[in-house]
């Protein structure tokens, strides 16, 4: 029994360790007369807080379904999204979670 | 102080061609001053008629003289080759593998659609895409490579995301100036994403949630204050 618990604990620790890079996904849509349509081909900039200032570290281009992805981000990184000159969210930035895939809420322009 | 080593080498070589024959001539003069070695004939349009050490000097100089141009050209070619190699940009060959999931690569047709010179966005700008070998080649100026690390970005659509990659200056092939990198990207699925397109009740950001300036970080770092 003890061996089994120990084995599970080790596997759990290994699983935690492997989840060291996070992929981020989000979607860009356009609100038109109350209907939402995916926005393709739009540049989405990833702004990261480096401890002193915001740095534009990378950008993605939305696909036909409006989705954009940033991959291999370190958990704990503070970030926000810059689209069409606006920074989302405006009030408080987001933080990369220690999960394999993190969703950023849909941005409706 | 900048020294023109090419000119320096040439001057040194000319000194060797002129002074080189002096040594045997001097030795002959010292060992056998009465030796009557005769040297006569035409050299560079002049009629020569010399004996002893002078004859030795003239004979050796005349023998070496036709080689001067060849050796000077060799120095020029070598200098030019070194210069060209220094000026030649670095070639970066990025082997990019795209996976549907952990074990299955995407089909060749999809690869050709996703990774081609027209659709691929990368920094630095890709120069050549080889879909058979699944490589992307681009060039980096020497000024860029003067940094310790060079950061590039691969902007892929179709679920492969935007991926930064780093080129470290360590262990570089300085002779051929080729850097080989490898990147494996796995497709990020879009299923289970709470999209607003089909459900307007989904939490989302609209224009009012976006600011003209980035958000304040203080609130996140000190949530209780």
GROMACS .gro file of C-alpha atoms in nm:
model
  334
    1UNK     CA    1   0.000   0.000   0.000
    2UNK     CA    2   0.278   0.238   0.099
    3UNK     CA    3   0.466   0.154  -0.220
    4UNK     CA    4   0.159   0.227  -0.429
    5UNK     CA    5   0.106   0.563  -0.261
    6UNK     CA    6   0.473   0.647  -0.304
    7UNK     CA    7   0.459   0.550  -0.672
    8UNK     CA    8   0.150   0.764  -0.725
    9UNK     CA    9   0.317   1.053  -0.547
   10UNK     CA   10   0.624   1.024  -0.772
   11UNK     CA   11   0.406   1.006  -1.085
   12UNK     CA   12   0.212   1.309  -0.962
   13UNK     CA   13   0.534   1.503  -0.904
   14UNK     CA   14   0.657   1.407  -1.252
   15UNK     CA   15   0.329   1.520  -1.406
   16UNK     CA   16   0.359   1.852  -1.227
   17UNK     CA   17   0.712   1.894  -1.352
   18UNK     CA   18   0.623   1.818  -1.714
   19UNK     CA   19   0.354   2.088  -1.719
   20UNK     CA   20   0.621   2.355  -1.732
   21UNK     CA   21   0.519   2.521  -2.058
   22UNK     CA   22   0.179   2.662  -2.126
   23UNK     CA   23   0.003   2.719  -2.454
   24UNK     CA   24  -0.240   3.006  -2.476
   25UNK     CA   25  -0.536   3.019  -2.706
   26UNK     CA   26  -0.793   3.287  -2.768
   27UNK     CA   27  -1.037   3.401  -3.029
   28UNK     CA   28  -1.109   3.731  -3.196
   29UNK     CA   29  -1.461   3.811  -3.309
   30UNK     CA   30  -1.644   4.109  -3.454
   31UNK     CA   31  -1.981   4.211  -3.315
   32UNK     CA   32  -2.199   4.305  -3.609
   33UNK     CA   33  -2.566   4.381  -3.540
   34UNK     CA   34  -2.561   4.160  -3.234
   35UNK     CA   35  -2.409   3.867  -3.421
   36UNK     CA   36  -2.053   3.755  -3.360
   37UNK     CA   37  -1.828   3.664  -3.651
   38UNK     CA   38  -1.476   3.524  -3.632
   39UNK     CA   39  -1.208   3.771  -3.739
   40UNK     CA   40  -0.942   3.609  -3.960
   41UNK     CA   41  -0.598   3.745  -4.048
   42UNK     CA   42  -0.567   3.990  -3.761
   43UNK     CA   43  -0.240   4.050  -3.583
   44UNK     CA   44  -0.255   3.982  -3.210
   45UNK     CA   45   0.041   4.096  -3.001
   46UNK     CA   46   0.148   3.931  -2.680
   47UNK     CA   47   0.266   4.184  -2.423
   48UNK     CA   48   0.471   4.047  -2.135
   49UNK     CA   49   0.564   4.226  -1.814
   50UNK     CA   50   0.941   4.190  -1.768
   51UNK     CA   51   0.940   4.326  -1.414
   52UNK     CA   52   0.984   4.687  -1.516
   53UNK     CA   53   0.791   4.746  -1.834
   54UNK     CA   54   0.567   4.587  -2.091
   55UNK     CA   55   0.746   4.417  -2.378
   56UNK     CA   56   0.592   4.306  -2.706
   57UNK     CA   57   0.749   3.961  -2.717
   58UNK     CA   58   0.557   3.793  -2.994
   59UNK     CA   59   0.262   3.815  -3.220
   60UNK     CA   60   0.022   3.577  -3.385
   61UNK     CA   61  -0.216   3.606  -3.676
   62UNK     CA   62  -0.568   3.478  -3.634
   63UNK     CA   63  -0.679   3.188  -3.850
   64UNK     CA   64  -1.001   3.161  -4.048
   65UNK     CA   65  -1.187   3.074  -3.726
   66UNK     CA   66  -1.046   3.381  -3.545
   67UNK     CA   67  -0.828   3.171  -3.318
   68UNK     CA   68  -0.477   3.269  -3.222
   69UNK     CA   69  -0.221   3.075  -3.023
   70UNK     CA   70   0.094   3.148  -2.830
   71UNK     CA   71   0.294   2.846  -2.728
   72UNK     CA   72   0.561   2.751  -2.476
   73UNK     CA   73   0.505   3.028  -2.224
   74UNK     CA   74   0.644   3.002  -1.874
   75UNK     CA   75   0.387   2.974  -1.594
   76UNK     CA   76   0.370   3.286  -1.380
   77UNK     CA   77   0.437   3.520  -1.672
   78UNK     CA   78   0.222   3.832  -1.655
   79UNK     CA   79   0.075   3.919  -1.989
   80UNK     CA   80  -0.193   4.104  -2.177
   81UNK     CA   81  -0.314   4.101  -2.535
   82UNK     CA   82  -0.285   4.391  -2.774
   83UNK     CA   83  -0.533   4.401  -3.061
   84UNK     CA   84  -0.607   4.701  -3.283
   85UNK     CA   85  -0.415   4.926  -3.042
   86UNK     CA   86  -0.614   4.819  -2.737
   87UNK     CA   87  -0.479   4.621  -2.443
   88UNK     CA   88  -0.696   4.344  -2.297
   89UNK     CA   89  -0.785   4.329  -2.017
   90UNK     CA   90  -0.758   4.697  -1.926
   91UNK     CA   91  -0.798   4.668  -1.549
   92UNK     CA   92  -0.572   4.387  -1.437
   93UNK     CA   93  -0.331   4.180  -1.648
   94UNK     CA   94  -0.349   3.804  -1.691
   95UNK     CA   95  -0.103   3.550  -1.561
   96UNK     CA   96   0.013   3.232  -1.733
   97UNK     CA   97  -0.120   2.939  -1.533
   98UNK     CA   98   0.065   2.613  -1.478
   99UNK     CA   99  -0.156   2.417  -1.716
  100UNK     CA  100  -0.100   2.276  -2.062
  101UNK     CA  101  -0.363   2.495  -2.225
  102UNK     CA  102  -0.493   2.828  -2.100
  103UNK     CA  103  -0.788   3.008  -2.254
  104UNK     CA  104  -0.801   3.383  -2.290
  105UNK     CA  105  -1.163   3.502  -2.305
  106UNK     CA  106  -1.297   3.588  -2.648
  107UNK     CA  107  -1.215   3.943  -2.754
  108UNK     CA  108  -1.501   4.114  -2.931
  109UNK     CA  109  -1.398   4.420  -3.128
  110UNK     CA  110   4.559   5.123  -3.498
  111UNK     CA  111   4.439   4.934  -3.803
  112UNK     CA  112   4.715   4.744  -3.979
  113UNK     CA  113   4.667   4.648  -4.341
  114UNK     CA  114   4.798   4.294  -4.306
  115UNK     CA  115   4.765   4.233  -4.678
  116UNK     CA  116   5.007   4.519  -4.756
  117UNK     CA  117   5.231   4.415  -4.469
  118UNK     CA  118   5.252   4.059  -4.606
  119UNK     CA  119   5.337   4.189  -4.952
  120UNK     CA  120   5.614   4.416  -4.826
  121UNK     CA  121   5.755   4.129  -4.620
  122UNK     CA  122   5.748   3.904  -4.924
  123UNK     CA  123   5.924   4.159  -5.144
  124UNK     CA  124   6.190   4.197  -4.875
  125UNK     CA  125   6.235   3.820  -4.883
  126UNK     CA  126   6.271   3.815  -5.262
  127UNK     CA  127   6.532   4.092  -5.254
  128UNK     CA  128   6.720   3.996  -4.940
  129UNK     CA  129   6.686   3.618  -4.974
  130UNK     CA  130   6.954   3.577  -5.245
  131UNK     CA  131   7.194   3.792  -5.042
  132UNK     CA  132   7.254   3.514  -4.788
  133UNK     CA  133   7.402   3.256  -5.029
  134UNK     CA  134   7.592   3.536  -5.202
  135UNK     CA  135   7.736   3.646  -4.868
  136UNK     CA  136   7.825   3.287  -4.775
  137UNK     CA  137   8.005   3.241  -5.107
  138UNK     CA  138   8.189   3.568  -5.052
  139UNK     CA  139   8.299   3.456  -4.707
  140UNK     CA  140   8.382   3.093  -4.782
  141UNK     CA  141   8.536   3.126  -5.129
  142UNK     CA  142   8.603   3.491  -5.210
  143UNK     CA  143   8.823   3.401  -5.505
  144UNK     CA  144   8.570   3.170  -5.670
  145UNK     CA  145   8.504   3.287  -6.024
  146UNK     CA  146   8.141   3.195  -6.075
  147UNK     CA  147   8.027   3.364  -6.390
  148UNK     CA  148   7.682   3.495  -6.450
  149UNK     CA  149   7.599   3.656  -6.781
  150UNK     CA  150   7.297   3.701  -7.004
  151UNK     CA  151   6.990   3.924  -7.038
  152UNK     CA  152   6.767   4.001  -6.743
  153UNK     CA  153   6.470   4.237  -6.762
  154UNK     CA  154   6.617   4.406  -7.067
  155UNK     CA  155   6.961   4.452  -6.915
  156UNK     CA  156   7.273   4.272  -7.022
  157UNK     CA  157   7.432   4.111  -6.718
  158UNK     CA  158   7.794   4.010  -6.687
  159UNK     CA  159   7.891   3.939  -6.325
  160UNK     CA  160   8.117   3.707  -6.134
  161UNK     CA  161   8.144   3.565  -5.782
  162UNK     CA  162   7.895   3.658  -5.511
  163UNK     CA  163   7.726   3.919  -5.730
  164UNK     CA  164   7.663   3.654  -5.992
  165UNK     CA  165   7.505   3.425  -5.731
  166UNK     CA  166   7.279   3.707  -5.614
  167UNK     CA  167   7.169   3.795  -5.967
  168UNK     CA  168   7.108   3.433  -6.066
  169UNK     CA  169   6.896   3.360  -5.758
  170UNK     CA  170   6.705   3.686  -5.790
  171UNK     CA  171   6.640   3.617  -6.158
  172UNK     CA  172   6.514   3.270  -6.064
  173UNK     CA  173   6.278   3.406  -5.800
  174UNK     CA  174   6.161   3.711  -5.994
  175UNK     CA  175   5.896   3.535  -6.212
  176UNK     CA  176   5.741   3.383  -5.899
  177UNK     CA  177   5.669   3.720  -5.736
  178UNK     CA  178   5.343   3.782  -5.921
  179UNK     CA  179   5.218   3.429  -5.852
  180UNK     CA  180   5.286   3.457  -5.479
  181UNK     CA  181   5.137   3.808  -5.458
  182UNK     CA  182   4.822   3.681  -5.634
  183UNK     CA  183   4.802   3.391  -5.391
  184UNK     CA  184   4.816   3.634  -5.099
  185UNK     CA  185   4.544   3.846  -5.262
  186UNK     CA  186   4.322   3.542  -5.321
  187UNK     CA  187   4.368   3.421  -4.967
  188UNK     CA  188   4.292   3.765  -4.824
  189UNK     CA  189   3.985   3.790  -5.045
  190UNK     CA  190   3.864   3.445  -4.936
  191UNK     CA  191   3.905   3.534  -4.567
  192UNK     CA  192   3.723   3.864  -4.623
  193UNK     CA  193   3.438   3.695  -4.810
  194UNK     CA  194   3.400   3.438  -4.536
  195UNK     CA  195   3.388   3.709  -4.272
  196UNK     CA  196   3.129   3.906  -4.469
  197UNK     CA  197   2.921   3.601  -4.560
  198UNK     CA  198   2.595   3.599  -4.363
  199UNK     CA  199   2.504   3.313  -4.132
  200UNK     CA  200   2.267   3.059  -4.272
  201UNK     CA  201   2.012   2.922  -4.029
  202UNK     CA  202   1.840   2.597  -4.118
  203UNK     CA  203   1.540   2.532  -3.898
  204UNK     CA  204   1.398   2.181  -3.917
  205UNK     CA  205   1.031   2.222  -3.838
  206UNK     CA  206   0.812   1.925  -3.761
  207UNK     CA  207   0.439   1.974  -3.721
  208UNK     CA  208   0.242   1.717  -3.524
  209UNK     CA  209  -0.131   1.655  -3.513
  210UNK     CA  210  -0.079   1.503  -3.171
  211UNK     CA  211   0.213   1.359  -2.975
  212UNK     CA  212   0.279   1.072  -3.215
  213UNK     CA  213   0.127   1.166  -3.551
  214UNK     CA  214   0.285   1.419  -3.782
  215UNK     CA  215   0.054   1.614  -4.011
  216UNK     CA  216   0.017   1.500  -4.372
  217UNK     CA  217   0.261   1.620  -4.634
  218UNK     CA  218  -0.020   1.805  -4.814
  219UNK     CA  219  -0.112   1.994  -4.496
  220UNK     CA  220   0.254   2.068  -4.436
  221UNK     CA  221   0.285   2.213  -4.786
  222UNK     CA  222  -0.024   2.425  -4.724
  223UNK     CA  223   0.088   2.550  -4.384
  224UNK     CA  224   0.459   2.597  -4.446
  225UNK     CA  225   0.531   2.775  -4.768
  226UNK     CA  226   0.712   3.090  -4.863
  227UNK     CA  227   0.387   3.279  -4.925
  228UNK     CA  228   0.209   3.201  -4.600
  229UNK     CA  229   0.491   3.162  -4.351
  230UNK     CA  230   0.566   3.455  -4.125
  231UNK     CA  231   0.893   3.443  -3.939
  232UNK     CA  232   1.142   3.682  -3.794
  233UNK     CA  233   1.405   3.684  -3.943
  234UNK     CA  234   1.238   3.656  -4.281
  235UNK     CA  235   1.263   3.305  -4.427
  236UNK     CA  236   1.444   3.280  -4.759
  237UNK     CA  237   1.377   2.924  -4.860
  238UNK     CA  238   1.133   2.653  -4.757
  239UNK     CA  239   1.200   2.289  -4.835
  240UNK     CA  240   0.885   2.092  -4.763
  241UNK     CA  241   1.047   1.757  -4.849
  242UNK     CA  242   1.318   1.797  -4.588
  243UNK     CA  243   1.082   2.006  -4.372
  244UNK     CA  244   1.336   2.283  -4.333
  245UNK     CA  245   1.315   2.661  -4.337
  246UNK     CA  246   1.630   2.852  -4.424
  247UNK     CA  247   1.705   3.212  -4.355
  248UNK     CA  248   2.007   3.431  -4.326
  249UNK     CA  249   2.140   3.645  -4.044
  250UNK     CA  250   2.374   3.937  -4.090
  251UNK     CA  251   2.701   3.935  -3.900
  252UNK     CA  252   2.589   4.244  -3.711
  253UNK     CA  253   2.290   4.047  -3.579
  254UNK     CA  254   2.514   3.756  -3.482
  255UNK     CA  255   2.730   3.983  -3.270
  256UNK     CA  256   2.467   3.942  -2.997
  257UNK     CA  257   2.500   3.652  -2.752
  258UNK     CA  258   2.162   3.515  -2.843
  259UNK     CA  259   1.942   3.591  -3.136
  260UNK     CA  260   1.571   3.559  -3.090
  261UNK     CA  261   1.347   3.462  -3.375
  262UNK     CA  262   0.974   3.407  -3.400
  263UNK     CA  263   0.779   3.165  -3.607
  264UNK     CA  264   0.422   3.276  -3.660
  265UNK     CA  265   0.220   2.976  -3.762
  266UNK     CA  266  -0.152   2.958  -3.818
  267UNK     CA  267  -0.373   2.649  -3.818
  268UNK     CA  268  -0.337   2.586  -3.445
  269UNK     CA  269   0.043   2.580  -3.431
  270UNK     CA  270   0.066   2.915  -3.269
  271UNK     CA  271   0.336   3.172  -3.249
  272UNK     CA  272   0.657   3.018  -3.130
  273UNK     CA  273   0.973   3.201  -3.026
  274UNK     CA  274   1.306   3.030  -3.082
  275UNK     CA  275   1.657   3.123  -2.976
  276UNK     CA  276   1.985   3.096  -3.157
  277UNK     CA  277   2.273   3.067  -2.914
  278UNK     CA  278   2.618   3.177  -3.018
  279UNK     CA  279   2.780   2.878  -2.854
  280UNK     CA  280   2.903   2.580  -3.057
  281UNK     CA  281   2.863   2.744  -3.393
  282UNK     CA  282   3.011   2.611  -3.715
  283UNK     CA  283   3.244   2.907  -3.774
  284UNK     CA  284   3.385   2.767  -4.102
  285UNK     CA  285   3.066   2.699  -4.294
  286UNK     CA  286   2.860   2.954  -4.100
  287UNK     CA  287   2.558   2.728  -4.082
  288UNK     CA  288   2.335   2.698  -3.776
  289UNK     CA  289   2.104   2.400  -3.754
  290UNK     CA  290   1.799   2.419  -3.532
  291UNK     CA  291   1.510   2.187  -3.472
  292UNK     CA  292   1.158   2.267  -3.363
  293UNK     CA  293   0.861   2.039  -3.307
  294UNK     CA  294   0.522   2.206  -3.284
  295UNK     CA  295   0.208   2.027  -3.180
  296UNK     CA  296  -0.128   2.146  -3.294
  297UNK     CA  297  -0.331   2.321  -3.026
  298UNK     CA  298  -0.692   2.206  -3.046
  299UNK     CA  299  -0.979   2.455  -3.066
  300UNK     CA  300  -1.245   2.220  -2.932
  301UNK     CA  301  -1.398   2.295  -2.592
  302UNK     CA  302  -1.311   2.661  -2.628
  303UNK     CA  303  -1.596   2.871  -2.490
  304UNK     CA  304  -1.656   3.063  -2.812
  305UNK     CA  305  -1.901   3.348  -2.821
  306UNK     CA  306  -1.990   3.285  -3.186
  307UNK     CA  307  -2.247   3.022  -3.090
  308UNK     CA  308  -2.325   3.138  -2.739
  309UNK     CA  309  -2.350   3.508  -2.656
  310UNK     CA  310  -2.357   3.432  -2.282
  311UNK     CA  311  -1.991   3.337  -2.282
  312UNK     CA  312  -1.759   3.562  -2.082
  313UNK     CA  313  -1.577   3.787  -2.321
  314UNK     CA  314  -1.391   4.114  -2.352
  315UNK     CA  315  -1.549   4.387  -2.557
  316UNK     CA  316  -1.405   4.724  -2.651
  317UNK     CA  317  -1.477   4.871  -2.308
  318UNK     CA  318  -1.256   4.602  -2.153
  319UNK     CA  319  -0.961   4.713  -2.362
  320UNK     CA  320  -0.745   5.009  -2.264
  321UNK     CA  321  -0.536   5.246  -2.468
  322UNK     CA  322  -0.247   5.173  -2.234
  323UNK     CA  323  -0.142   4.838  -2.082
  324UNK     CA  324  -0.299   4.746  -1.747
  325UNK     CA  325  -0.133   4.826  -1.416
  326UNK     CA  326   0.063   4.531  -1.287
  327UNK     CA  327   0.059   4.645  -0.925
  328UNK     CA  328  -0.292   4.511  -0.870
  329UNK     CA  329  -0.185   4.162  -0.974
  330UNK     CA  330   0.138   4.158  -0.775
  331UNK     CA  331  -0.023   4.297  -0.457
  332UNK     CA  332  -0.386   4.183  -0.471
  333UNK     CA  333  -0.454   4.264  -0.102
  334UNK     CA  334  -0.333   4.623  -0.118
   0.00000   0.00000   0.00000
